[in-house]
mmCIF file of C-alpha atoms in Angstrom:
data_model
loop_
_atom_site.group_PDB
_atom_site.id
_atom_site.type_symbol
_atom_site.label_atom_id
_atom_site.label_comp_id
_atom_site.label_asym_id
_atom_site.label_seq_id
_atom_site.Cartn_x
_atom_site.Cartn_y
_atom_site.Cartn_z
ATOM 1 C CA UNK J 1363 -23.259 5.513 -1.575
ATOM 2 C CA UNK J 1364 -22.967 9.302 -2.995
ATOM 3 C CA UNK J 1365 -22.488 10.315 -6.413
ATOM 4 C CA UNK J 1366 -18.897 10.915 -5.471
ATOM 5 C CA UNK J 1367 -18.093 8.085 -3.786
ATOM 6 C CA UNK J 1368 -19.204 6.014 -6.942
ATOM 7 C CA UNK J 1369 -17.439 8.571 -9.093
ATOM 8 C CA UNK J 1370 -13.733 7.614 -7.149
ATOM 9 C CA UNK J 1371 -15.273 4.133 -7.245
ATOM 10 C CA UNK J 1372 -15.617 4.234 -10.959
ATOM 11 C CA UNK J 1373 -12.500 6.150 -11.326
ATOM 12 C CA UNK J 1374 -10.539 3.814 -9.714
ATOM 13 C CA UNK J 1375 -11.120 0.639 -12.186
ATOM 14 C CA UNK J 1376 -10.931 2.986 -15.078
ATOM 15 C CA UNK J 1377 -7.616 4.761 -13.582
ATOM 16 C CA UNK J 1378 -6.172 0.946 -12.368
ATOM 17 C CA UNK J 1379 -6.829 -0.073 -16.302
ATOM 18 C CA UNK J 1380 -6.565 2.497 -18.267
ATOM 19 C CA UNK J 1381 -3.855 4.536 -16.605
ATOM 20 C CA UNK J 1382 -4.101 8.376 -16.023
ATOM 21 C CA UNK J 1383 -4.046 9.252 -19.839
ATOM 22 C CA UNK J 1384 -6.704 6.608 -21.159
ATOM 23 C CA UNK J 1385 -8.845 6.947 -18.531
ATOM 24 C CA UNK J 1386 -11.531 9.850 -19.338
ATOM 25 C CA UNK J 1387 -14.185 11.649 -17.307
ATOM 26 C CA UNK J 1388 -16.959 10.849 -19.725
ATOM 27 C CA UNK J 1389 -16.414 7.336 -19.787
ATOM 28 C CA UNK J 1390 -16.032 7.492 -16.165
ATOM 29 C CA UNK J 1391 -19.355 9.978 -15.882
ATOM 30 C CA UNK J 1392 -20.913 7.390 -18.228
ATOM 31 C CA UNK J 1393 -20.853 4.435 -15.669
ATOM 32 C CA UNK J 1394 -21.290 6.172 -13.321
ATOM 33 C CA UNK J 1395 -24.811 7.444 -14.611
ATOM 34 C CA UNK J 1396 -24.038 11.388 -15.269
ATOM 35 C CA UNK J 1397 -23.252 13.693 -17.623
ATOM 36 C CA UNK J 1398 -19.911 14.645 -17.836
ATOM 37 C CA UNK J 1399 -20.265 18.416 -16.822
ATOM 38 C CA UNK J 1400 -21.455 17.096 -13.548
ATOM 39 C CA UNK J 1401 -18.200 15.964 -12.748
ATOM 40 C CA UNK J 1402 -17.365 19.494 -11.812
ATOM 41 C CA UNK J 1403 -19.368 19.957 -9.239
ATOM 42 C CA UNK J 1404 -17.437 16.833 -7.707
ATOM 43 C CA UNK J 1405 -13.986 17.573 -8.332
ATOM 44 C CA UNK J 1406 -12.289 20.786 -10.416
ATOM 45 C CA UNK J 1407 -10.661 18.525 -12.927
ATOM 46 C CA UNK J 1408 -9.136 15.274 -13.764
ATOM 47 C CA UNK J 1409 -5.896 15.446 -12.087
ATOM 48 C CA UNK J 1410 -8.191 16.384 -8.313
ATOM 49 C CA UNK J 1411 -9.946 13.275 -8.836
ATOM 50 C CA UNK J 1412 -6.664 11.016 -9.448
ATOM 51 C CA UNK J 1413 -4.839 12.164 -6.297
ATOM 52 C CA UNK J 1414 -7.911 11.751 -4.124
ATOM 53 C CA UNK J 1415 -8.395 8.154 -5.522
ATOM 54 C CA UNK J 1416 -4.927 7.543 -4.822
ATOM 55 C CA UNK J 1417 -4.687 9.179 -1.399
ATOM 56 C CA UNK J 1418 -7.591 7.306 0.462
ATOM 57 C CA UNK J 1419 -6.276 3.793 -1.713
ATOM 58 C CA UNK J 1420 -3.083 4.399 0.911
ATOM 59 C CA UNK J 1421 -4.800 5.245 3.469
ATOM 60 C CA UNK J 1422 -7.105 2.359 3.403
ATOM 61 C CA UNK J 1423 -4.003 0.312 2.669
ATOM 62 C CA UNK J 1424 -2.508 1.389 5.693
ATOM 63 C CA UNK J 1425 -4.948 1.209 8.190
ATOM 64 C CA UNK J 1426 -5.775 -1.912 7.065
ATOM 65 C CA UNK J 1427 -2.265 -3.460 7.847
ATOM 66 C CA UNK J 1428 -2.286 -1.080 11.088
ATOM 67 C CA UNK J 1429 -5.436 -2.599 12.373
ATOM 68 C CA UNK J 1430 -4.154 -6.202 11.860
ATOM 69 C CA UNK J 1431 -1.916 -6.193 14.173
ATOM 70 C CA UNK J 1432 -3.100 -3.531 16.321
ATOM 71 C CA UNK J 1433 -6.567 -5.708 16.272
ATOM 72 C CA UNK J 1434 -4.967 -9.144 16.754
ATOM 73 C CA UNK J 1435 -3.617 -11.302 19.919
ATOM 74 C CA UNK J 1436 -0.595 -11.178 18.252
ATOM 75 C CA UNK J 1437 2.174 -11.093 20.829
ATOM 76 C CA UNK J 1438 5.600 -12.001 19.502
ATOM 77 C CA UNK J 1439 7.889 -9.497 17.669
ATOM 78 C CA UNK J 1440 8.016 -11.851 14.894
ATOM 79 C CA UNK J 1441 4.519 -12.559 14.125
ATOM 80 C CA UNK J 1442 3.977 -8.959 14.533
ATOM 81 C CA UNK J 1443 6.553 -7.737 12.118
ATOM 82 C CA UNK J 1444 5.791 -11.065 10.009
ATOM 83 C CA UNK J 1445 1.767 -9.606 10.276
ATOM 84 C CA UNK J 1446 2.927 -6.664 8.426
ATOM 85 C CA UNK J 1447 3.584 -8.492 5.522
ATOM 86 C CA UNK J 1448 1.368 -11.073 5.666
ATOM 87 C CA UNK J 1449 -1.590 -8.795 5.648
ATOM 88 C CA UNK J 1450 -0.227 -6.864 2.849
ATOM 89 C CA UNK J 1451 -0.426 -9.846 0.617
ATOM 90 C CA UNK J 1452 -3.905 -10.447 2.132
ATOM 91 C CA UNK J 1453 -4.764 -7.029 1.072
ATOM 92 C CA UNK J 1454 -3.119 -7.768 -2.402
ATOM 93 C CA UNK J 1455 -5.528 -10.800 -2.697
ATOM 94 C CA UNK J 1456 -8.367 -8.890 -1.915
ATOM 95 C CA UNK J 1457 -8.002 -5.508 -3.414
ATOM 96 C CA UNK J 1458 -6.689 -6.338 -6.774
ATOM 97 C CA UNK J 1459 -8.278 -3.191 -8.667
ATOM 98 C CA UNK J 1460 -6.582 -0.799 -5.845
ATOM 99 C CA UNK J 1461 -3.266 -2.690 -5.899
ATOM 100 C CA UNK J 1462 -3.157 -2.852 -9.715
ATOM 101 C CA UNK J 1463 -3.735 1.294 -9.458
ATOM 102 C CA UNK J 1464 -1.339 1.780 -6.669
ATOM 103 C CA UNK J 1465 1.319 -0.066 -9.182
ATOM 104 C CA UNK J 1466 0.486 1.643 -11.839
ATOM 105 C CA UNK J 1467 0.918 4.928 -9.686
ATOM 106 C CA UNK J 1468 4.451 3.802 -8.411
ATOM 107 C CA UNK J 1469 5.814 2.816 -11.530
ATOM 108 C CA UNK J 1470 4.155 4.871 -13.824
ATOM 109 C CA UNK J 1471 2.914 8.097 -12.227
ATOM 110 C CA UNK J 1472 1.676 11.049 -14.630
ATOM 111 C CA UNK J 1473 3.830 13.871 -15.804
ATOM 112 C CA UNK J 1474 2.534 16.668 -13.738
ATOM 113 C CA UNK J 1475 1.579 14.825 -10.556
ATOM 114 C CA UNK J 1476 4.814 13.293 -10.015
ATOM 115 C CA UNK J 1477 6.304 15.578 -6.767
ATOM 116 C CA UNK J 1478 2.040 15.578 -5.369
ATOM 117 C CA UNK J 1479 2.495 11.970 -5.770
ATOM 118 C CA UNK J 1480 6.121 11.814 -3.628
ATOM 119 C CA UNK J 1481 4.444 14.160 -0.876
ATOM 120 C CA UNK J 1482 1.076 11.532 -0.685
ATOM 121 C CA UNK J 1483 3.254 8.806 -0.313
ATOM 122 C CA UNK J 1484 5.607 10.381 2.310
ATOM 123 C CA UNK J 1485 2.636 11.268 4.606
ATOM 124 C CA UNK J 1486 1.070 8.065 4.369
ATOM 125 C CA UNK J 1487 4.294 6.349 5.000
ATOM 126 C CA UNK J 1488 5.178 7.959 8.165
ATOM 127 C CA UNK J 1489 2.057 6.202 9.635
ATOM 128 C CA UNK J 1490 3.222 3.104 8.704
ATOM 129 C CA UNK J 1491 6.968 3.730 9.757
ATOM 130 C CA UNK J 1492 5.850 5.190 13.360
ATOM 131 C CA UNK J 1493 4.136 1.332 13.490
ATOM 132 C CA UNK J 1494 6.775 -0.264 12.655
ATOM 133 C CA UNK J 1495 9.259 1.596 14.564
ATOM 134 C CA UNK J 1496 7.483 0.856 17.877
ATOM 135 C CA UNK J 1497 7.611 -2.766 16.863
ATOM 136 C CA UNK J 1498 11.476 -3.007 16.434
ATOM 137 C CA UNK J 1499 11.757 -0.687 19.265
ATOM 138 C CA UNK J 1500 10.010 -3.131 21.748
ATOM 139 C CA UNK J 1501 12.400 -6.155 19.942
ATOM 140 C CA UNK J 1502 15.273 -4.496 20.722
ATOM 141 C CA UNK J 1503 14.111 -3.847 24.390
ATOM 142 C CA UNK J 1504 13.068 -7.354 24.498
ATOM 143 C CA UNK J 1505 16.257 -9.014 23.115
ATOM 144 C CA UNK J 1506 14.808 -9.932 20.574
ATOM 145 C CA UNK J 1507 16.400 -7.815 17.744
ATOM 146 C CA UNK J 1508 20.294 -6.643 17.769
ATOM 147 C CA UNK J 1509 20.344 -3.215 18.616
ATOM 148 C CA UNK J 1510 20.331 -1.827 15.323
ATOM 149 C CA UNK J 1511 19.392 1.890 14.019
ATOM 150 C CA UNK J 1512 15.712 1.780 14.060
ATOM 151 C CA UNK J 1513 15.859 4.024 10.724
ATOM 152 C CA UNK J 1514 17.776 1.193 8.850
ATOM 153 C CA UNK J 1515 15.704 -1.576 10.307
ATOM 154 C CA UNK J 1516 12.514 0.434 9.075
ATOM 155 C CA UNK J 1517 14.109 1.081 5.466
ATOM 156 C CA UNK J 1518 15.327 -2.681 4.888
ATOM 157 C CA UNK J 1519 11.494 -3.624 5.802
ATOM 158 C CA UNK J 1520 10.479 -1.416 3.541
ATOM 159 C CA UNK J 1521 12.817 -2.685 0.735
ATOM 160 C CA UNK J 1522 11.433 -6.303 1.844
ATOM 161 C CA UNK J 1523 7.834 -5.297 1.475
ATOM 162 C CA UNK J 1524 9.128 -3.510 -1.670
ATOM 163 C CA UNK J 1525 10.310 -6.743 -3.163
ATOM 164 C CA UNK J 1526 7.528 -9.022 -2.074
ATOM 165 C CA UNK J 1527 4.789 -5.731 -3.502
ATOM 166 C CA UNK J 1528 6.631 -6.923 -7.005
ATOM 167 C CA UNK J 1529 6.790 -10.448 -6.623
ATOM 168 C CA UNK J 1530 3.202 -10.622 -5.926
ATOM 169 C CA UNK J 1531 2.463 -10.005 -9.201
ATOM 170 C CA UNK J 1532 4.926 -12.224 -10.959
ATOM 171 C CA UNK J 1533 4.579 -15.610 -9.793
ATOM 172 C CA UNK J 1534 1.642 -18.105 -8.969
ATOM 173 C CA UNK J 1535 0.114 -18.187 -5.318
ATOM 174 C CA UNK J 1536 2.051 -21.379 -4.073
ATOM 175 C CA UNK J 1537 5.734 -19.821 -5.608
ATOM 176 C CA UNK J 1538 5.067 -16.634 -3.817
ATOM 177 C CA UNK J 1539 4.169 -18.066 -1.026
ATOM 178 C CA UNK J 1540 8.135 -20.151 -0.921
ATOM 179 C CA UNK J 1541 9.703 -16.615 -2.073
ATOM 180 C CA UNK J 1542 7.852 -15.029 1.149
ATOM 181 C CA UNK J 1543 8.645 -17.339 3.296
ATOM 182 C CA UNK J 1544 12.174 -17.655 2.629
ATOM 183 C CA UNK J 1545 12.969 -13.797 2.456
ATOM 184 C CA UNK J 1546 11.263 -12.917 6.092
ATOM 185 C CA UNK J 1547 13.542 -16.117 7.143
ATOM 186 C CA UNK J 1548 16.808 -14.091 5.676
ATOM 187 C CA UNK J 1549 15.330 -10.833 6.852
ATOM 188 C CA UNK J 1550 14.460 -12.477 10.397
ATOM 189 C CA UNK J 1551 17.373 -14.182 10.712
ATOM 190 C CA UNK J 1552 19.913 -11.334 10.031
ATOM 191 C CA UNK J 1553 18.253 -8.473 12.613
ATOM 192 C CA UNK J 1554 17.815 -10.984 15.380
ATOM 193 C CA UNK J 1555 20.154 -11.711 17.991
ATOM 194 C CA UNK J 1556 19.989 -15.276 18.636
ATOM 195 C CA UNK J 1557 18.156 -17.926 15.798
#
């Protein structure tokens, strides 16, 4: 790994605990094994550092949910769209350092990086949304899903994934788990044309 791979590495914890404004260069530099001045040869300051942690975060994110079901034998509408989800909570699971940053992000973002912030997330979500809109696409030519705007089908999915993002961190495993279940069951059932 390269000095500035463990640097965003480092970052990252110290950025997912600490937030933009505790987290420091020289206590980042420190674990990481350099001086702080060395950071500069890496990145030009602070702020550099952040949105590059937080840019590949969603773009691991994403092509981590992409290739599940792109990767898969997954062949039903429903498990597909139901695959999104399902391996964004598996990512949730595993990734708990990026996830707790990515929150903090959302929620939280620093002054001064708020609009960079807005653009990252746009880009990155208009890989996800071309994904999904295939998906609902082939549902509707299938049958499967009323033949609904594709742009409102994509934003309540969105708002589901929202939701269940939040809830992750809220309740215990097994009451998640019931919560999931039962709002892809609503969403499912209300976008589908027979049940």
């Amino acid at each position: 790994m390269t000095t500035k791979e463990k640097i965003k590495n480092v970052a990252l914890v110290h950025f997912a605990a600490n937030g933009f404004e505790g987290a420091t260069l020289t206590a980042i530099a420190a674990e990481v094994g350099i001086k702080t001045p060395s950071m500069y040869a890496f990145f030009v300051n602070k702020e550099e550092l952040f949105l590059q942690v937080f840019e590949e975060t969603q773009k691991e994110y994403n092509l981590y949910v992409i290739r599940s079901i792109t990767n898969s034998a997954i062949s039903s509408i429903q498990e597909k769209l139901y695959g999104v989800l399902n391996s964004s909570f598996k990512y949730n699971q595993q990734q708990k350092d990026k996830i707790s940053f990515y929150r903090r992000v959302i929620l939280f973002p620093p002054p001064g990086l708020e609009e960079q912030i807005k653009a990252k997330l746009s880009v990155t979500e208009e890989i996800l949304s071309n994904v999904l809109q295939a998906i609902f696409m082939e549902g509707i030519e299938q049958g499967v899903i009323r033949n609904i705007d594709i742009e409102v089908l994509v934003d309540a999915f969105y708002c589901l994934m929202d939701g269940i993002f939040l809830e992750m961190s809220l309740y215990d495993r097994e009451k998640f788990e019931r919560k999931l279940t039962n709002a892809w069951n609503t969403f499912w059932n209300g976008i589908t044309l027979s049940n």
